[in-house]
Coordinates of C-alpha atoms and ligand atoms in Angstrom, one line a residue:
X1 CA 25.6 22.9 22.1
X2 CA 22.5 25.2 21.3
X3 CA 19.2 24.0 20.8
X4 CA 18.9 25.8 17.6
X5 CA 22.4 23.9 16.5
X6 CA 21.1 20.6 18.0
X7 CA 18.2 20.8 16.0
X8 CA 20.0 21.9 12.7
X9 CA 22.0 18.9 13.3
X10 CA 18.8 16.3 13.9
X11 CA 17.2 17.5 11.1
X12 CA 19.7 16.9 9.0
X13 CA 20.4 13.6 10.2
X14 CA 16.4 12.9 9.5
X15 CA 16.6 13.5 6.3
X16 CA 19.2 11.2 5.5
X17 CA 17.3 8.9 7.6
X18 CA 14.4 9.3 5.7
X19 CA 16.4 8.3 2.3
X20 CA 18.2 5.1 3.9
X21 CA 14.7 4.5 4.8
X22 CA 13.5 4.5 1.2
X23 CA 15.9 2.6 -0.4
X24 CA 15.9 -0.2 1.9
X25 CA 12.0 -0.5 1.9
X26 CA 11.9 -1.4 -1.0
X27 CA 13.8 -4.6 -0.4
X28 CA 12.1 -4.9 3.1
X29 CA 8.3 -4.2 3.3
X30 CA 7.3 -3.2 6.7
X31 CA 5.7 -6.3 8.3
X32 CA 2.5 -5.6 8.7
X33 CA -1.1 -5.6 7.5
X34 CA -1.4 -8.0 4.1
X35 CA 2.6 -7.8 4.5
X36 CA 2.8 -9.5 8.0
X37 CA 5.1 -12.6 8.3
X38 CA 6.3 -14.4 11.2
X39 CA 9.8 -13.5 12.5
X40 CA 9.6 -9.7 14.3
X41 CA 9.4 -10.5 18.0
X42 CA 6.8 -10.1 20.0
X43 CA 3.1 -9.0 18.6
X44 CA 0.4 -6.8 19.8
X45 CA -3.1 -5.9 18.7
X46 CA -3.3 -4.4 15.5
X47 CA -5.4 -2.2 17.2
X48 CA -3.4 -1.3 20.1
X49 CA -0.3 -0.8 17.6
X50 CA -1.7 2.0 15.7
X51 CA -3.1 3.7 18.9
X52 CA 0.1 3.1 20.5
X53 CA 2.5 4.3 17.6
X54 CA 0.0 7.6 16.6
X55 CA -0.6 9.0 20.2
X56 CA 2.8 10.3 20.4
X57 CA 2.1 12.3 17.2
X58 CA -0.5 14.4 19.3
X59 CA 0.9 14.8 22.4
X60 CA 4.0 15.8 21.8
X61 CA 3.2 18.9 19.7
X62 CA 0.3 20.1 22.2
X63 CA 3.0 19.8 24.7
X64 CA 5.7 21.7 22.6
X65 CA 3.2 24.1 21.7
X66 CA 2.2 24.5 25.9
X67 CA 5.7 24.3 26.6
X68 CA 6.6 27.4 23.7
X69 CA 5.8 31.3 24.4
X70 CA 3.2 31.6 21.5
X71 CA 0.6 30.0 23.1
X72 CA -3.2 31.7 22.0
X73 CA -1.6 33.0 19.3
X74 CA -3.5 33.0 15.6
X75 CA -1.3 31.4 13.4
X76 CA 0.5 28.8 15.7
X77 CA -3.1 27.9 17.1
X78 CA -3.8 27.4 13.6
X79 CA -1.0 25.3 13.1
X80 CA -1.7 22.9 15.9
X81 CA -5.1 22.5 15.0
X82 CA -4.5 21.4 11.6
X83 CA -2.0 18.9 12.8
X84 CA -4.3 17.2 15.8
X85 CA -7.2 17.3 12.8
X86 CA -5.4 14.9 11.0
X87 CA -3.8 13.1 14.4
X88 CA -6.9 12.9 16.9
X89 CA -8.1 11.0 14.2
X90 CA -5.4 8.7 13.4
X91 CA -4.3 7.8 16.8
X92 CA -7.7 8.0 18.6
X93 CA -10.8 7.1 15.9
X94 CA -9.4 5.3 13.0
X95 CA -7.7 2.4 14.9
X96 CA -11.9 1.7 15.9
X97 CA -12.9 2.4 12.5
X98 CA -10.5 -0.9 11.0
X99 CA -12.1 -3.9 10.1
X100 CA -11.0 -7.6 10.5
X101 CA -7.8 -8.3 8.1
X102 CA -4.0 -9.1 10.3
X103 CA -5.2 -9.0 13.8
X104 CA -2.0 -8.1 15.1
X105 CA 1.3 -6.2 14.6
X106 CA 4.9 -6.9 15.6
X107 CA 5.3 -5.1 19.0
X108 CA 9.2 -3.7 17.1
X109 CA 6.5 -1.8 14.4
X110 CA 4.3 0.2 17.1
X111 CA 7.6 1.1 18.6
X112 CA 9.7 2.3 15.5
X113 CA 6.1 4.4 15.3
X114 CA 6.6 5.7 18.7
X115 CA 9.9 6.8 17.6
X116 CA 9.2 8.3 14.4
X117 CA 6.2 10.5 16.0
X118 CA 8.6 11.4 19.0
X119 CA 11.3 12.7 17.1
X120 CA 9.0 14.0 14.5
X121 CA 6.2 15.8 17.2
X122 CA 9.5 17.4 18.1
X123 CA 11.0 18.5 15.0
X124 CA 7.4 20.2 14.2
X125 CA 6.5 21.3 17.7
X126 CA 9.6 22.8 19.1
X127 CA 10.3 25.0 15.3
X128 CA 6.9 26.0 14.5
X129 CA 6.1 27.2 18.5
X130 CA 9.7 28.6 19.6
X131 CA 12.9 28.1 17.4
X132 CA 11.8 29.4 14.3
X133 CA 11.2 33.1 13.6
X134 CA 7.6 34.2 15.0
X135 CA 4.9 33.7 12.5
X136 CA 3.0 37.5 12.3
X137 CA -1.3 37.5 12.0
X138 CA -0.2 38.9 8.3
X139 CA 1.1 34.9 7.5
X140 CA -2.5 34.1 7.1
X141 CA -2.9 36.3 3.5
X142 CA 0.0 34.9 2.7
X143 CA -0.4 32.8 -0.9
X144 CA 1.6 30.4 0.7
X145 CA -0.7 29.2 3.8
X146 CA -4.0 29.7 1.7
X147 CA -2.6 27.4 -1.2
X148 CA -1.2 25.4 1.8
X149 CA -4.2 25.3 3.8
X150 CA -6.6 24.1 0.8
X151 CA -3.7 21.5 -0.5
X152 CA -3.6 20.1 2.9
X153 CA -7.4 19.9 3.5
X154 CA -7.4 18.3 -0.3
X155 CA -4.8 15.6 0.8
X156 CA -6.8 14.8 4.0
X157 CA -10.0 14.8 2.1
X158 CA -8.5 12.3 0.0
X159 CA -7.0 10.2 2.5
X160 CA -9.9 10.0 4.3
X161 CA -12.6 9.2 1.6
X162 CA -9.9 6.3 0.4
X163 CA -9.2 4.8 3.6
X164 CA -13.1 4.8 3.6
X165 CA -13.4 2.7 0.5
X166 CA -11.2 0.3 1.8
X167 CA -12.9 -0.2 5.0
X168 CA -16.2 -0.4 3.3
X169 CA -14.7 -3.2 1.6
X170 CA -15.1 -5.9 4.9
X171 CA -18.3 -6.3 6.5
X172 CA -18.4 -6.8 10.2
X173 CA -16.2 -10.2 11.1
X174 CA -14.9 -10.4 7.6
X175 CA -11.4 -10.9 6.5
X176 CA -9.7 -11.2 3.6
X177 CA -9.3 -8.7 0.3
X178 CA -10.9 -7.0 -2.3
X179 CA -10.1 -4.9 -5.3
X180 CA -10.9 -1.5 -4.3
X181 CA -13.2 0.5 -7.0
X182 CA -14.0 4.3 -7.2
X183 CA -13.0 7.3 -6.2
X184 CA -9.4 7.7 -6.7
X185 CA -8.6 4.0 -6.9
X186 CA -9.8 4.7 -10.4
X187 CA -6.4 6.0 -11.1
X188 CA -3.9 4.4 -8.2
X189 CA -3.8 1.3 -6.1
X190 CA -2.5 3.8 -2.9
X191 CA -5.1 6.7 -3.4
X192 CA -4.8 6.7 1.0
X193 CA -1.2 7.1 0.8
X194 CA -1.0 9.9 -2.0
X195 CA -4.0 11.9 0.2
X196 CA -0.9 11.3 3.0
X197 CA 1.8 13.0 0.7
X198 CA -0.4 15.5 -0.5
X199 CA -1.4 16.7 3.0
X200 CA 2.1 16.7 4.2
X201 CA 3.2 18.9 1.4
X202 CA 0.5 21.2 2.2
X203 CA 2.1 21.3 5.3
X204 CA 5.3 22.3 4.6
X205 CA 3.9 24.6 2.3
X206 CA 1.4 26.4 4.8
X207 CA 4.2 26.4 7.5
X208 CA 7.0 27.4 5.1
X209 CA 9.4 25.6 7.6
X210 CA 12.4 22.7 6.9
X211 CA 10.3 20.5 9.8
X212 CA 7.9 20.4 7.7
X213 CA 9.7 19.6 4.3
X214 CA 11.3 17.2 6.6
X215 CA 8.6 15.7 7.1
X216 CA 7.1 15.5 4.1
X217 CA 10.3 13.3 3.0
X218 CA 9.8 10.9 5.6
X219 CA 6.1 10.3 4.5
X220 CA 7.1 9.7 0.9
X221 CA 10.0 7.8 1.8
X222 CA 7.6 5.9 3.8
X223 CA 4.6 5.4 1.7
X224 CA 6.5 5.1 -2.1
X225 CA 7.5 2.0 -1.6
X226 CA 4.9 0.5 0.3
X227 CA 2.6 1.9 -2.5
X228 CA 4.8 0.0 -4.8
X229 CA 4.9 -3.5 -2.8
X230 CA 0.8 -3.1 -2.2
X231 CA 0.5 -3.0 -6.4
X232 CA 2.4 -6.0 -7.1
X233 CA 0.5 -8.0 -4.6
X234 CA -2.7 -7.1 -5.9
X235 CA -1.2 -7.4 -9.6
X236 CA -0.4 -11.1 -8.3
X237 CA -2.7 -11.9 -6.2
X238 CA -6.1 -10.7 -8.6
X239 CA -5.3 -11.6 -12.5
X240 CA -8.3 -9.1 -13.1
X241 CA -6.7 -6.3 -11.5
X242 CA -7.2 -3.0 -13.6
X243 CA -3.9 -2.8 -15.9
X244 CA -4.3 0.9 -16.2
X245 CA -4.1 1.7 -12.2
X246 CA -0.7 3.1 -11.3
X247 CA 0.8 2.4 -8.2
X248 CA 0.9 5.7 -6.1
X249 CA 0.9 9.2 -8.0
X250 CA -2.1 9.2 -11.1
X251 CA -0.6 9.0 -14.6
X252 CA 3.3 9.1 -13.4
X253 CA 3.9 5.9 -10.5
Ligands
NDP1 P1 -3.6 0.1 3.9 O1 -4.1 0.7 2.6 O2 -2.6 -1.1 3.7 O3 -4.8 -0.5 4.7 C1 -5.8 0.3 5.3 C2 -6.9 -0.5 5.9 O4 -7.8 -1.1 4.9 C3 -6.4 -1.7 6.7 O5 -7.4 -1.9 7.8 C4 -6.5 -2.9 5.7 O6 -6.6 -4.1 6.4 C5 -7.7 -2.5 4.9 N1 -7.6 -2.9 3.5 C6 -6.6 -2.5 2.7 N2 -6.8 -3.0 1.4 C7 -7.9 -3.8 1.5 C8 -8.6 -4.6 0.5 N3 -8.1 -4.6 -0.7 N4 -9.7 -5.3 0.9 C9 -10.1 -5.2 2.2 N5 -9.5 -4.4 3.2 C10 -8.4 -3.7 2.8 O7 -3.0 1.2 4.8 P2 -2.1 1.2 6.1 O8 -2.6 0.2 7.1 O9 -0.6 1.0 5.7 O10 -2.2 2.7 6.6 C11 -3.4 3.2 7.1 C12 -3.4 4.7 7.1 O11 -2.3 5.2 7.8 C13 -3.4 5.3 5.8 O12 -4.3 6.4 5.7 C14 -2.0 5.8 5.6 O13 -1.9 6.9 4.7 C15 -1.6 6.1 7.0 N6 -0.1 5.9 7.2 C16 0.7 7.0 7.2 C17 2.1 6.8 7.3 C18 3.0 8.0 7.3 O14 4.2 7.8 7.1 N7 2.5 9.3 7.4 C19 2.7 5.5 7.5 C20 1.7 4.4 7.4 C21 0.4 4.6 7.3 P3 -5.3 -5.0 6.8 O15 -4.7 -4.2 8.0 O16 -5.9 -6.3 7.3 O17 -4.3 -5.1 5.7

């Protein structure tokens, strides 16, 4: 078999992951965070999980990009450094920047993680830096990069101002929760996880590629429902919670 056929084949097969994986989440919320319960194996640092389950994320692509034949190029350096933006800083700073809350994770979650960004690092990594066809310098006028580009950076604006409204939220040592107020939590209880989507779908705009759509299936099959669980516990667990917040996507979820 082909590499190009094998991964035809994979990414097919991830997308039909990826919808499995949103139907049954919404019977099964991943068990961590204000979702944790006893019952999934072994556990590990909350801390160590995240770094543990993100690094994958940025080293497979540098190495698909190190191992491909475009390296220095413009628009696949462009590519890469889009992507480790967003990773150097999940894998490597935000796992210091969380505060108190579940102090650890089921070791079975950091390694689904590890998974996920494998397969995922690879289904990026190996199409945008060798299987697809070769992105020319003339990609970069192209309307769909720019609107790409600025969605993306919009999304991981977003993400980042929201997961720093929730962090704000715990002073040093403390745990517990709060109802989140401003910025976009004006309109959604997940404002964090609808920067996510929107970057994602920036991505697959500005790469124009089915690893990236791909991808961008997998986030909202990921985040959705999770979005949906986090609403109703703050619905029950605050009888103050504002009525008019929706869960995920403003006006619509
Ligand atoms: P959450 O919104 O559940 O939590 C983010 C952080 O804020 C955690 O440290 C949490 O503590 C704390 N927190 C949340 N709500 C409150 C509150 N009301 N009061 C006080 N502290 C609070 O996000 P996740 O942990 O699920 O995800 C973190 C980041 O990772 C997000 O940016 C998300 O978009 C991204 N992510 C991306 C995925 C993808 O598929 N691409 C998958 C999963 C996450 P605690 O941990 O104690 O609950």
């Amino acid at each position: 078999m082909s590499e190009a056929a094998f991964f035809n084949a994979l990414v097919i097969g991830w997308f039909l992951i990826a919808l499995l994986t949103f139907a049954s989440l919404f019977f099964i919320t991943a068990p961590y965070g204000r979702h944790a319960r006893k019952g999934w194996g072994p556990r590990i640092s909350s801390r160590a999980g995240w770094i543990v389950m993100e690094t994958p994320a940025v080293l497979t692509i540098t190495l698909f990009y190190l191992l491909g034949d475009r390296v220095g190029e413009p628009v696949p350096s462009i590519f890469l450094g889009l992507w480790l933006l967003h990773y150097v800083h999940r894998a490597w700073i935000y796992p210091f920047r969380r505060r108190g809350g579940v102090e650890t994770m089921p070791l079975s979650i950091a390694l689904m993680g590890v998974f996920f960004n494998g397969v995922n690092g690879y289904l990026q990594g190996r199409y945008l830096f060798t299987l697809s066809e070769p992105y020319a310098l003339a990609w970069i006028g192209d309307p769909r990069f720019l609107i790409g580009t600025v969605v993306f950076l919009v999304g991981f604006a977003m993400n980042l101002h929201s997961d720093q409204i929730l962090l704000n939220l715990r002073r040093p040592g403390e745990t517990g929760y709060k109802i989140p107020r401003g910025g976009m939590y004006r309109f959604v209880t997940s404002p964090n996880y609808f920067g996510e989507i929107v970057e994602w779908f920036g991505w697959a705009l500005l790469t124009w590629s089915i690893s990236g759509v791909a991808f961008l299936a997998w986030t909202f099959a990921n985040l959705a429902p999770r979005a949906r669980a986090h609403h109703e516990w703050y619905r029950k667990t605050f009888p103050d919670y504002p009525k008019e917040r929706k869960s995920l996507i403003p006006g619509i979820f």
